[in-house]
Amino acid sequence: MSKNAEALAAQIKGAAGDAPVRLGLILGSGLGHIADEVDGVAIPYGDLPGFPHAGVSGHNPNLLIGDLEGVRVAVFGGRAHYYESGRGDAMRLPLEVLRALGADMMIATNAAGSMRDDMPTGSIMCLSDHINFSGLNPLIGEPTDARFVPMKDAYDPDIRKDLRAAAAAAKVEMADGVYAWYSGPSFETPAEIKAIKMLGADAVGMSTVPEVILARFLGLKAAAISTITNMAAGMSDEAISHEHTKAMAPVGAAKLEKVLRGYLCGLR
Ligand code: HPA
């Protein structure tokens, strides 16, 4: 753990109290309203030295510490993407801070394009695995042997089982699938989508994979849920744009929130 992360954790505890955080939630594009449901203290990233700028529209760069369904959570309203800075490890410090606040798990959410007809716009998908199609890795440059992180079961099987149970209890349909990471910021071509579909990917997006690698590196259990905001390029005539992503994210977000709330209730 870096000294910077320890210092930031102390600063955050000074503002939000000492009680340990149970888990971290990273919110994807257009999914920020979950942060409004948390009863707690919001700290702008700008007040946390070293935190990323996280300036993508549809994100809210605050760290929120508080209770959701009676569980103490840290909600990262803004995530930094590789495509903003060219840095794959932009979320390393926030995740180190999460660990220093006492959490042992992280759940990432994202907006994604679907390559499956049974996963239309507005549906949600629990990630079972990923394909790092960007060729980048947030641990490049890490000097210790800890960089050789095993990635089997990176998406924690127990958390996934509990998320599935929460979805069933809430009568929310949630698919299981493989997420492919494209660096962005341009969207994929239809040929690229055809290729990753053949390779076994079910959904595509520009985030989450670096965070999951970093989380595993830091000893945090990880899980992730996508809201499908569009059919991927070439899969339909649907528009693909960031505006469309932000407009469509709330459709799946309501389902995602039900699943998360149910999961948190089970943690109490
Ligand atoms: N591709 C990449 N990222 C995305 C998409 C997509 O189709 N939809 C939402 N985020």
Short mmCIF file of C-alpha atoms and ligand atoms in Angstrom, two decimals:
data_model
loop_
_atom_site.label_atom_id
_atom_site.label_comp_id
_atom_site.label_asym_id
_atom_site.label_seq_id
_atom_site.Cartn_x
_atom_site.Cartn_y
_atom_site.Cartn_z
CA MET A 1 0.00 0.00 0.00
CA SER A 2 1.44 3.38 -0.94
CA LYS A 3 2.01 6.06 1.71
CA ASN A 4 -0.20 8.32 -0.35
CA ALA A 5 -3.11 5.85 -0.07
CA GLU A 6 -2.67 5.61 3.72
CA ALA A 7 -2.63 9.41 4.00
CA LEU A 8 -5.73 9.75 1.83
CA ALA A 9 -7.53 7.06 3.85
CA ALA A 10 -6.74 9.03 7.02
CA GLN A 11 -8.08 12.22 5.38
CA ILE A 12 -11.26 10.43 4.29
CA LYS A 13 -11.80 8.90 7.74
CA GLY A 14 -11.40 12.40 9.20
CA ALA A 15 -14.28 13.59 7.02
CA ALA A 16 -16.52 10.51 7.00
CA GLY A 17 -15.73 8.63 10.21
CA ASP A 18 -13.55 5.69 11.15
CA ALA A 19 -15.96 2.80 10.58
CA PRO A 20 -14.43 0.39 8.07
CA VAL A 21 -15.83 0.35 4.55
CA ARG A 22 -17.15 -3.02 3.44
CA LEU A 23 -17.03 -2.65 -0.33
CA GLY A 24 -16.34 -0.23 -3.14
CA LEU A 25 -18.74 0.52 -5.99
CA ILE A 26 -17.46 2.07 -9.20
CA LEU A 27 -20.22 3.72 -11.20
CA GLY A 28 -20.29 3.66 -14.98
CA SER A 29 -21.56 6.21 -17.51
CA GLY A 30 -25.10 7.31 -16.74
CA LEU A 31 -25.26 5.18 -13.57
CA GLY A 32 -24.48 7.97 -11.15
CA HIS A 33 -27.90 8.20 -9.55
CA ILE A 34 -27.01 5.25 -7.26
CA ALA A 35 -24.70 7.68 -5.47
CA ASP A 36 -27.74 9.83 -4.60
CA GLU A 37 -29.16 6.91 -2.63
CA VAL A 38 -26.19 6.66 -0.29
CA ASP A 39 -26.56 8.26 3.11
CA GLY A 40 -23.11 9.68 3.74
CA VAL A 41 -20.35 12.16 3.01
CA ALA A 42 -19.29 13.21 -0.51
CA ILE A 43 -15.68 14.20 -1.11
CA PRO A 44 -14.80 15.71 -4.53
CA TYR A 45 -11.90 13.92 -6.24
CA GLY A 46 -10.32 17.37 -6.51
CA ASP A 47 -9.88 17.37 -2.70
CA LEU A 48 -8.05 14.03 -2.81
CA PRO A 49 -4.51 14.65 -4.11
CA GLY A 50 -3.55 12.11 -6.75
CA PHE A 51 -7.11 11.08 -7.53
CA PRO A 52 -7.81 11.11 -11.27
CA HIS A 53 -9.47 13.98 -13.00
CA ALA A 54 -12.31 11.67 -14.25
CA GLY A 55 -13.81 14.29 -16.51
CA VAL A 56 -16.03 12.18 -18.80
CA SER A 57 -19.56 13.56 -19.07
CA GLY A 58 -22.11 11.31 -17.38
CA HIS A 59 -19.70 10.72 -14.47
CA ASN A 60 -19.66 12.58 -11.18
CA PRO A 61 -16.14 12.76 -9.76
CA ASN A 62 -16.96 12.42 -6.06
CA LEU A 63 -16.09 9.75 -3.55
CA LEU A 64 -19.08 9.01 -1.39
CA ILE A 65 -18.67 7.19 1.91
CA GLY A 66 -21.81 6.06 3.62
CA ASP A 67 -24.53 3.48 4.06
CA LEU A 68 -26.54 1.72 1.40
CA GLU A 69 -28.96 -0.95 2.65
CA GLY A 70 -27.18 -0.81 6.01
CA VAL A 71 -23.76 -1.62 4.54
CA ARG A 72 -20.90 0.87 4.64
CA VAL A 73 -19.79 1.49 1.08
CA ALA A 74 -17.39 3.70 -0.83
CA VAL A 75 -18.96 4.85 -4.08
CA PHE A 76 -16.64 6.11 -6.80
CA GLY A 77 -18.90 8.39 -8.83
CA GLY A 78 -16.27 8.93 -11.47
CA ARG A 79 -13.88 6.47 -12.98
CA ALA A 80 -10.80 7.33 -14.95
CA HIS A 81 -10.56 5.57 -18.30
CA TYR A 82 -7.37 4.67 -20.07
CA TYR A 83 -8.46 6.75 -23.04
CA GLU A 84 -8.52 9.97 -20.99
CA SER A 85 -4.85 10.02 -20.10
CA GLY A 86 -3.12 7.09 -21.74
CA ARG A 87 -2.55 5.72 -18.25
CA GLY A 88 -3.85 2.21 -17.67
CA ASP A 89 -3.34 2.49 -13.92
CA ALA A 90 -5.38 5.66 -13.43
CA MET A 91 -7.67 3.89 -10.91
CA ARG A 92 -4.81 2.38 -8.90
CA LEU A 93 -4.73 5.02 -6.17
CA PRO A 94 -8.53 5.03 -5.63
CA LEU A 95 -8.47 1.24 -5.29
CA GLU A 96 -5.50 1.37 -2.91
CA VAL A 97 -7.47 3.87 -0.84
CA LEU A 98 -10.47 1.54 -0.88
CA ARG A 99 -8.27 -1.23 0.53
CA ALA A 100 -6.84 1.15 3.14
CA LEU A 101 -10.40 2.05 4.21
CA GLY A 102 -10.92 -1.61 5.11
CA ALA A 103 -12.82 -2.95 2.09
CA ASP A 104 -12.10 -6.39 0.75
CA MET A 105 -14.20 -6.21 -2.40
CA MET A 106 -15.05 -4.02 -5.34
CA ILE A 107 -18.05 -4.12 -7.65
CA ALA A 108 -17.67 -2.22 -10.91
CA THR A 109 -20.56 -1.15 -13.10
CA ASN A 110 -20.34 -0.04 -16.69
CA ALA A 111 -22.28 0.75 -19.83
CA ALA A 112 -21.64 -1.73 -22.62
CA GLY A 113 -22.62 -2.69 -26.14
CA SER A 114 -24.13 -6.15 -26.64
CA MET A 115 -23.17 -8.83 -29.11
CA ARG A 116 -26.05 -11.09 -28.10
CA ASP A 117 -29.59 -10.88 -29.41
CA ASP A 118 -30.91 -12.16 -26.07
CA MET A 119 -29.23 -9.20 -24.33
CA PRO A 120 -30.97 -6.16 -25.84
CA THR A 121 -30.64 -2.53 -24.83
CA GLY A 122 -31.86 -2.12 -21.26
CA SER A 123 -30.74 -5.57 -20.10
CA ILE A 124 -27.97 -6.23 -17.58
CA MET A 125 -25.09 -8.70 -17.64
CA CYS A 126 -23.00 -10.04 -14.77
CA LEU A 127 -19.43 -10.45 -15.98
CA SER A 128 -18.21 -14.03 -15.78
CA ASP A 129 -14.82 -13.22 -17.35
CA HIS A 130 -13.16 -10.75 -19.68
CA ILE A 131 -11.04 -10.52 -22.79
CA ASN A 132 -8.44 -7.77 -22.67
CA PHE A 133 -8.58 -6.77 -26.29
CA SER A 134 -6.68 -3.54 -25.71
CA GLY A 135 -3.35 -5.26 -25.14
CA LEU A 136 -2.74 -2.80 -22.30
CA ASN A 137 -2.25 -3.66 -18.67
CA PRO A 138 -2.40 -1.38 -15.62
CA LEU A 139 0.43 -3.34 -13.99
CA ILE A 140 3.01 -2.58 -16.67
CA GLY A 141 5.88 -0.97 -14.80
CA GLU A 142 5.00 -2.52 -11.43
CA PRO A 143 8.40 -3.73 -10.24
CA THR A 144 7.45 -6.48 -7.77
CA ASP A 145 6.61 -10.12 -8.43
CA ALA A 146 3.09 -9.30 -7.23
CA ARG A 147 2.52 -8.09 -10.81
CA PHE A 148 2.06 -11.71 -11.95
CA VAL A 149 -1.58 -11.74 -10.88
CA PRO A 150 -3.57 -14.92 -11.58
CA MET A 151 -6.74 -14.02 -13.44
CA LYS A 152 -8.69 -17.28 -13.18
CA ASP A 153 -11.88 -16.56 -11.25
CA ALA A 154 -11.03 -12.86 -11.32
CA TYR A 155 -14.78 -12.27 -11.16
CA ASP A 156 -15.35 -13.82 -7.76
CA PRO A 157 -17.56 -16.93 -8.06
CA ASP A 158 -19.12 -16.44 -4.60
CA ILE A 159 -20.05 -12.80 -5.21
CA ARG A 160 -21.46 -13.76 -8.62
CA LYS A 161 -23.56 -16.49 -7.04
CA ASP A 162 -24.93 -14.01 -4.49
CA LEU A 163 -25.59 -11.40 -7.20
CA ARG A 164 -27.51 -14.02 -9.20
CA ALA A 165 -29.53 -14.94 -6.12
CA ALA A 166 -30.28 -11.25 -5.50
CA ALA A 167 -31.40 -10.86 -9.13
CA ALA A 168 -33.68 -13.90 -8.88
CA ALA A 169 -35.18 -12.65 -5.61
CA ALA A 170 -35.85 -9.25 -7.19
CA LYS A 171 -37.28 -10.94 -10.32
CA VAL A 172 -34.69 -9.18 -12.46
CA GLU A 173 -33.33 -11.00 -15.48
CA MET A 174 -29.54 -10.82 -15.44
CA ALA A 175 -27.42 -12.50 -18.10
CA ASP A 176 -23.97 -13.95 -17.49
CA GLY A 177 -21.30 -13.15 -20.02
CA VAL A 178 -17.80 -12.25 -21.15
CA TYR A 179 -16.85 -8.57 -21.47
CA ALA A 180 -14.26 -7.42 -23.98
CA TRP A 181 -12.23 -4.30 -23.23
CA TYR A 182 -11.55 -1.95 -26.11
CA SER A 183 -9.47 1.05 -25.19
CA GLY A 184 -11.78 3.58 -26.85
CA PRO A 185 -12.51 6.44 -27.09
CA SER A 186 -13.69 5.72 -30.63
CA PHE A 187 -16.33 3.02 -30.78
CA GLU A 188 -15.53 -0.29 -32.44
CA THR A 189 -15.95 -1.05 -36.13
CA PRO A 190 -18.46 -3.72 -37.18
CA ALA A 191 -15.49 -5.90 -38.25
CA GLU A 192 -13.94 -5.63 -34.77
CA ILE A 193 -17.25 -6.55 -33.19
CA LYS A 194 -17.59 -9.56 -35.50
CA ALA A 195 -14.08 -10.63 -34.49
CA ILE A 196 -14.55 -10.40 -30.72
CA LYS A 197 -17.94 -12.08 -30.98
CA MET A 198 -16.25 -15.03 -32.68
CA LEU A 199 -13.63 -15.06 -29.93
CA GLY A 200 -16.29 -15.49 -27.27
CA ALA A 201 -17.15 -12.01 -26.05
CA ASP A 202 -20.77 -11.17 -25.24
CA ALA A 203 -20.45 -7.43 -24.52
CA VAL A 204 -17.94 -4.68 -25.20
CA GLY A 205 -16.88 -1.55 -23.36
CA MET A 206 -14.07 0.86 -22.56
CA SER A 207 -13.55 0.29 -18.85
CA THR A 208 -13.67 -2.18 -15.94
CA VAL A 209 -10.92 -4.57 -17.07
CA PRO A 210 -8.03 -2.42 -15.75
CA GLU A 211 -9.91 -1.95 -12.47
CA VAL A 212 -10.50 -5.66 -12.06
CA ILE A 213 -6.82 -6.41 -12.74
CA LEU A 214 -5.80 -3.75 -10.19
CA ALA A 215 -8.35 -5.00 -7.66
CA ARG A 216 -6.98 -8.56 -7.89
CA PHE A 217 -3.44 -7.19 -7.62
CA LEU A 218 -4.44 -5.37 -4.41
CA GLY A 219 -6.15 -8.43 -2.94
CA LEU A 220 -9.67 -7.12 -3.41
CA LYS A 221 -12.35 -9.57 -4.55
CA ALA A 222 -13.98 -8.28 -7.72
CA ALA A 223 -17.28 -8.42 -9.56
CA ALA A 224 -18.82 -6.32 -12.30
CA ILE A 225 -22.20 -5.73 -13.92
CA SER A 226 -22.84 -4.14 -17.33
CA THR A 227 -25.93 -2.25 -18.38
CA ILE A 228 -26.47 -2.77 -22.06
CA THR A 229 -26.98 0.63 -23.66
CA ASN A 230 -26.86 -0.43 -27.31
CA MET A 231 -26.31 -3.31 -29.65
CA ALA A 232 -22.61 -3.26 -30.62
CA ALA A 233 -21.53 -1.82 -33.99
CA GLY A 234 -23.01 -3.67 -36.94
CA MET A 235 -25.38 -5.73 -34.78
CA SER A 236 -28.37 -3.46 -35.44
CA ASP A 237 -29.35 -0.10 -36.89
CA GLU A 238 -29.43 1.42 -33.40
CA ALA A 239 -27.44 4.63 -32.95
CA ILE A 240 -24.09 4.37 -31.17
CA SER A 241 -22.89 7.51 -29.45
CA HIS A 242 -21.94 8.69 -25.99
CA GLU A 243 -25.19 10.66 -25.85
CA HIS A 244 -27.09 7.46 -26.58
CA THR A 245 -25.10 5.60 -23.90
CA LYS A 246 -26.00 8.21 -21.28
CA ALA A 247 -29.64 8.25 -22.36
CA MET A 248 -30.01 4.46 -22.30
CA ALA A 249 -27.98 3.65 -19.16
CA PRO A 250 -30.86 4.52 -16.78
CA VAL A 251 -33.04 1.83 -18.41
CA GLY A 252 -30.79 -0.96 -17.17
CA ALA A 253 -29.67 1.02 -14.12
CA ALA A 254 -32.98 0.47 -12.36
CA LYS A 255 -32.46 -3.31 -12.64
CA LEU A 256 -28.84 -3.03 -11.62
CA GLU A 257 -29.79 -1.06 -8.54
CA LYS A 258 -32.32 -3.69 -7.47
CA VAL A 259 -29.68 -6.40 -7.77
CA LEU A 260 -27.09 -4.37 -5.86
CA ARG A 261 -29.52 -3.50 -3.10
CA GLY A 262 -30.53 -7.12 -2.73
CA TYR A 263 -26.91 -8.19 -2.65
CA LEU A 264 -26.08 -5.60 0.02
CA CYS A 265 -29.05 -6.70 2.15
CA GLY A 266 -27.51 -10.18 2.12
CA LEU A 267 -24.22 -8.78 3.43
CA ARG A 268 -25.73 -7.19 6.52
N1 HPA B 1 -18.74 -0.05 -27.26
C1 HPA B 1 -17.86 0.38 -26.32
N2 HPA B 1 -18.23 0.95 -25.19
C2 HPA B 1 -19.55 1.12 -25.00
C3 HPA B 1 -20.51 0.71 -25.93
C4 HPA B 1 -20.07 0.09 -27.14
O1 HPA B 1 -20.85 -0.29 -28.02
N3 HPA B 1 -21.72 1.03 -25.42
C5 HPA B 1 -21.49 1.61 -24.21
N4 HPA B 1 -20.19 1.66 -23.95
#
